[in-house]
Short mmCIF file of C-alpha atoms and ligand atoms in Angstrom, two decimals:
data_model
loop_
_atom_site.label_atom_id
_atom_site.label_comp_id
_atom_site.label_asym_id
_atom_site.label_seq_id
_atom_site.Cartn_x
_atom_site.Cartn_y
_atom_site.Cartn_z
CA MET A 654 34.20 101.33 192.65
CA ALA A 655 36.48 98.78 190.99
CA ILE A 656 37.15 99.21 187.29
CA ILE A 657 39.05 97.44 184.50
CA ILE A 658 42.14 99.21 183.14
CA THR A 659 43.71 98.09 179.88
CA ILE A 660 47.18 99.09 178.71
CA ASP A 661 48.04 98.17 175.14
CA GLY A 662 50.87 99.26 172.89
CA TRP A 663 54.04 98.44 171.01
CA SER A 664 56.73 96.10 172.30
CA ALA A 665 59.03 97.44 175.00
CA CYS A 666 57.36 100.78 175.52
CA GLY A 667 57.01 100.35 179.27
CA LYS A 668 53.50 98.90 179.49
CA SER A 669 54.28 96.43 182.24
CA THR A 670 56.23 98.96 184.32
CA LEU A 671 53.28 101.34 184.30
CA ALA A 672 50.68 98.59 184.73
CA LYS A 673 52.50 97.12 187.75
CA ALA A 674 52.93 100.51 189.43
CA LEU A 675 49.32 101.46 188.78
CA ALA A 676 47.98 98.15 190.12
CA LYS A 677 50.14 98.52 193.24
CA LYS A 678 48.85 102.06 193.92
CA LEU A 679 45.23 101.06 193.43
CA GLY A 680 45.48 97.71 195.20
CA TYR A 681 44.42 96.03 191.95
CA VAL A 682 45.52 92.74 190.40
CA TYR A 683 48.10 93.07 187.60
CA ILE A 684 48.03 90.61 184.74
CA ASP A 685 50.71 90.47 182.04
CA SER A 686 48.85 88.95 179.09
CA GLY A 687 52.05 88.75 177.02
CA ALA A 688 53.43 86.35 179.62
CA MET A 689 50.65 83.91 178.68
CA TYR A 690 51.69 83.92 175.01
CA ARG A 691 55.31 83.55 176.09
CA ALA A 692 54.47 80.58 178.37
CA ILE A 693 52.54 78.87 175.55
CA THR A 694 55.52 79.44 173.23
CA LEU A 695 57.82 77.90 175.83
CA TYR A 696 55.58 74.84 176.05
CA PHE A 697 55.47 74.50 172.23
CA LEU A 698 59.27 74.75 171.97
CA ARG A 699 59.92 72.31 174.80
CA HIS A 700 57.49 69.76 173.38
CA HIS A 701 58.50 70.28 169.73
CA ILE A 702 54.95 71.21 168.75
CA ASP A 703 54.53 71.96 165.05
CA TRP A 704 52.39 75.09 165.40
CA THR A 705 51.56 75.20 161.72
CA ASP A 706 49.44 72.08 162.36
CA THR A 707 46.07 73.11 163.87
CA LYS A 708 45.33 69.64 165.20
CA GLU A 709 48.64 69.49 167.02
CA VAL A 710 48.10 72.97 168.46
CA LYS A 711 44.61 72.10 169.72
CA GLN A 712 45.89 68.94 171.37
CA ALA A 713 48.84 70.73 172.97
CA LEU A 714 46.61 73.48 174.39
CA LYS A 715 44.59 70.82 176.21
CA ASN A 716 47.75 69.99 178.17
CA ILE A 717 48.50 73.55 179.21
CA THR A 718 47.47 75.15 182.49
CA ILE A 719 48.43 78.74 183.13
CA GLU A 720 48.11 80.44 186.51
CA PHE A 721 49.33 83.63 188.12
CA SER A 722 50.46 83.74 191.72
CA PHE A 723 51.48 86.74 193.81
CA ASN A 724 55.03 86.44 195.12
CA THR A 725 55.07 88.13 198.52
CA LYS A 726 58.89 88.42 198.45
CA THR A 727 59.12 90.29 195.14
CA GLN A 728 55.64 91.77 195.60
CA GLU A 729 54.87 90.84 192.00
CA SER A 730 52.56 88.45 190.25
CA GLU A 731 54.37 85.55 188.56
CA ILE A 732 53.27 83.13 185.88
CA TYR A 733 53.13 79.35 186.29
CA LEU A 734 53.03 76.89 183.39
CA ASN A 735 51.64 73.53 184.49
CA GLY A 736 52.68 74.30 188.06
CA GLU A 737 56.22 75.51 187.21
CA ASN A 738 57.25 79.11 187.81
CA VAL A 739 58.37 80.29 184.35
CA GLU A 740 58.38 84.04 185.03
CA TYR A 741 62.10 84.38 184.26
CA VAL A 742 62.67 81.79 181.54
CA ILE A 743 59.95 83.27 179.30
CA ARG A 744 61.83 86.61 179.08
CA ASP A 745 64.63 84.99 177.08
CA LEU A 746 65.30 86.17 173.51
CA VAL A 747 64.73 82.59 172.28
CA ILE A 748 61.09 82.95 173.33
CA ALA A 749 60.86 86.55 172.04
CA GLU A 750 61.93 85.31 168.61
CA LYS A 751 58.98 82.92 168.29
CA VAL A 752 56.22 84.41 170.43
CA SER A 753 54.65 86.65 167.79
CA ASP A 754 54.20 83.69 165.44
CA VAL A 755 52.57 81.65 168.21
CA ALA A 756 50.40 84.60 169.33
CA ALA A 757 49.05 84.98 165.79
CA ILE A 758 47.44 81.49 165.87
CA LYS A 759 43.64 81.66 166.16
CA GLU A 760 43.36 78.71 168.59
CA VAL A 761 46.08 80.10 170.83
CA ARG A 762 44.34 83.49 171.03
CA LYS A 763 41.00 81.87 171.82
CA PHE A 764 42.65 79.92 174.64
CA ALA A 765 44.43 82.96 176.11
CA VAL A 766 41.58 85.46 175.70
CA SER A 767 39.04 83.26 177.50
CA ARG A 768 41.42 82.93 180.46
CA GLN A 769 42.14 86.66 180.47
CA GLN A 770 38.41 87.47 180.49
CA LYS A 771 37.89 85.13 183.42
CA LEU A 772 40.62 86.91 185.38
CA GLY A 773 38.76 90.20 184.88
CA GLU A 774 35.35 89.00 185.98
CA GLU A 775 35.60 90.70 189.35
CA LYS A 776 37.17 93.88 187.94
CA GLY A 777 39.83 95.64 190.02
CA ILE A 778 42.41 94.61 187.42
CA VAL A 779 45.10 96.20 185.27
CA MET A 780 45.98 94.09 182.23
CA ASP A 781 48.58 94.95 179.61
CA GLY A 782 49.04 93.52 176.13
CA ARG A 783 48.17 94.21 172.51
CA ASP A 784 44.41 93.54 172.23
CA ILE A 785 43.15 94.04 175.77
CA GLY A 786 41.17 97.20 175.05
CA THR A 787 39.95 96.01 171.65
CA THR A 788 39.16 92.31 172.16
CA VAL A 789 39.58 91.10 175.73
CA PHE A 790 37.78 93.93 177.55
CA PRO A 791 36.16 96.14 174.91
CA LYS A 792 33.99 97.69 177.62
CA ALA A 793 36.84 98.48 180.03
CA GLU A 794 36.33 101.73 181.91
CA LEU A 795 39.87 103.00 181.19
CA LYS A 796 41.98 102.18 178.14
CA ILE A 797 45.51 103.47 177.64
CA PHE A 798 47.52 103.03 174.44
CA MET A 799 51.27 103.41 174.89
CA GLU A 800 53.89 104.49 172.40
CA ALA A 801 57.56 105.54 172.49
CA ASP A 802 60.24 106.24 169.87
CA GLU A 803 61.84 103.07 168.58
CA THR A 804 65.38 104.04 169.62
CA VAL A 805 64.22 104.57 173.18
CA ARG A 806 62.36 101.24 173.20
CA VAL A 807 65.40 99.36 171.85
CA GLU A 808 67.68 100.94 174.47
CA ARG A 809 65.28 100.12 177.31
CA ARG A 810 64.88 96.48 176.26
CA PHE A 811 68.66 96.16 175.67
CA LYS A 812 69.42 97.36 179.22
CA GLU A 813 66.90 94.91 180.64
CA LEU A 814 68.18 91.87 178.71
CA PHE A 815 71.88 92.76 178.94
CA GLU A 816 71.70 92.41 182.74
CA LYS A 817 70.70 88.77 182.29
CA ASN A 818 72.73 87.98 179.20
CA PRO A 819 75.81 90.11 178.37
CA ASN A 820 76.10 88.41 174.96
CA VAL A 821 72.96 90.05 173.64
CA THR A 822 73.50 92.79 171.03
CA ILE A 823 71.57 95.96 170.36
CA GLU A 824 71.07 94.88 166.71
CA GLU A 825 69.45 91.62 167.82
CA ILE A 826 67.03 93.53 170.04
CA LYS A 827 66.21 96.06 167.32
CA THR A 828 65.52 93.31 164.75
CA ASN A 829 63.37 91.41 167.24
CA LEU A 830 61.27 94.43 168.21
CA GLU A 831 60.71 95.45 164.58
CA MET A 832 59.74 91.91 163.63
CA ARG A 833 57.33 91.54 166.58
CA ASP A 834 55.72 94.93 166.00
CA TYR A 835 55.17 94.03 162.35
CA ILE A 836 53.67 90.58 163.03
CA ASP A 837 51.61 91.81 166.02
CA SER A 838 50.05 94.66 164.03
CA HIS A 839 49.51 92.75 160.77
CA ARG A 840 48.06 89.43 161.98
CA GLU A 841 44.54 88.45 161.02
CA VAL A 842 43.14 87.86 164.52
CA SER A 843 43.04 90.80 166.95
CA PRO A 844 45.97 92.77 165.52
CA LEU A 845 47.61 95.40 167.69
CA ARG A 846 45.73 98.67 167.22
CA LYS A 847 44.56 101.51 169.38
CA ALA A 848 40.96 101.14 170.55
CA GLU A 849 38.90 104.14 169.45
CA ASP A 850 38.23 105.14 173.05
CA ALA A 851 41.80 104.59 174.27
CA ILE A 852 43.88 107.48 175.57
CA GLU A 853 47.31 107.79 173.97
CA LEU A 854 50.39 107.99 176.11
CA ASP A 855 53.72 108.63 174.39
CA ASN A 856 56.35 108.16 177.07
CA THR A 857 59.49 108.89 175.02
CA HIS A 858 60.31 111.87 177.22
CA LEU A 859 58.42 110.96 180.38
CA THR A 860 59.70 109.56 183.66
CA GLU A 861 58.03 106.56 185.30
CA LYS A 862 56.56 108.92 187.89
CA ASP A 863 55.10 111.25 185.20
CA GLN A 864 53.39 108.26 183.60
CA LEU A 865 52.05 106.93 186.86
CA ASP A 866 50.67 110.34 187.86
CA PHE A 867 48.98 110.65 184.48
CA ALA A 868 47.42 107.17 184.66
CA LEU A 869 46.38 107.58 188.30
CA GLN A 870 44.59 110.79 187.51
CA LEU A 871 42.71 109.09 184.68
CA ALA A 872 41.86 106.05 186.82
CA THR A 873 40.60 108.14 189.73
CA GLY A 874 38.44 110.13 187.34
CA LYS A 875 36.89 106.95 185.96
CA MET A 876 36.24 105.53 189.42
CA VAL A 877 34.49 108.71 190.56
CA GLU A 878 32.49 108.75 187.31
CA LYS A 879 31.36 105.19 188.05
CA ILE A 880 30.24 106.00 191.57
CA THR A 881 28.39 109.11 190.34
CA ILE A 882 26.58 107.17 187.61
CA ALA A 883 25.76 104.27 189.96
O1 DC B 1985 54.20 92.09 176.06
P1 DC B 1985 55.22 91.04 175.59
O2 DC B 1985 56.34 91.61 174.79
O3 DC B 1985 55.69 90.16 176.69
O4 DC B 1985 54.36 90.11 174.62
C1 DC B 1985 54.94 89.01 173.95
C2 DC B 1985 54.23 88.78 172.64
O5 DC B 1985 52.92 88.28 172.88
C3 DC B 1985 54.07 90.00 171.74
O6 DC B 1985 55.07 90.06 170.75
C4 DC B 1985 52.74 89.83 171.12
C5 DC B 1985 52.02 88.83 171.95
N1 DC B 1985 50.87 89.40 172.66
C6 DC B 1985 49.68 89.42 172.01
O7 DC B 1985 49.60 89.05 170.86
N2 DC B 1985 48.56 89.84 172.66
C7 DC B 1985 48.62 90.27 173.91
N3 DC B 1985 47.51 90.66 174.52
C8 DC B 1985 49.85 90.28 174.60
C9 DC B 1985 50.99 89.86 173.93
#
């Protein structure tokens, strides 16, 4: 029976890698909730929105449509902002530098959370983010909370961004991750925290396969549990 799986955790600890692999194995939909906050940030930057002004934010959100579409070539779900594929442009450090500020805005969270909840209505979904197990799907059948040592996270993100932009420095990445983790876990609305019923997964010393095996075992257990109860 289809369930909802939430994967929350700190920046760059491999949430999306695990979530994508898990969704693929289970034939579930994968949704990257962080991509929504990144796409909104891109819109705000492009349209010079003053996000300290609530009125301006509310008005801007009315002009934003966010959709996900499965790319059969890459076999991955990609995000569209007002009909434009922005999957790659939102990964830029320019967006990463502002996204935590934008994601802390109450109106922005309300906008994103209601869309995320809609996407999970039919279950059969793996969603990663910061507040998925606590706010978006507090009743999800399986919640995973991911962690990894900061040095490992910085190195992983550096490798990923360096491929696209060889001018990026390790110090820039480290500063950005520390700043985002601080803002994400200290904001007033839905701060990053582990849901009480979430299972911790520290992947500092784990391979991608180890993590997938672990998550698959948990997911299968929850599915069986659901069938037994039903
Ligand atoms: O997962 P990510 O690094 O792409 O997320 C980008 C930012 O979006 C992150 O710094 C915090 C914010 N975010 C959030 O506040 N809530 C979520 N559910 C997902 C991401």
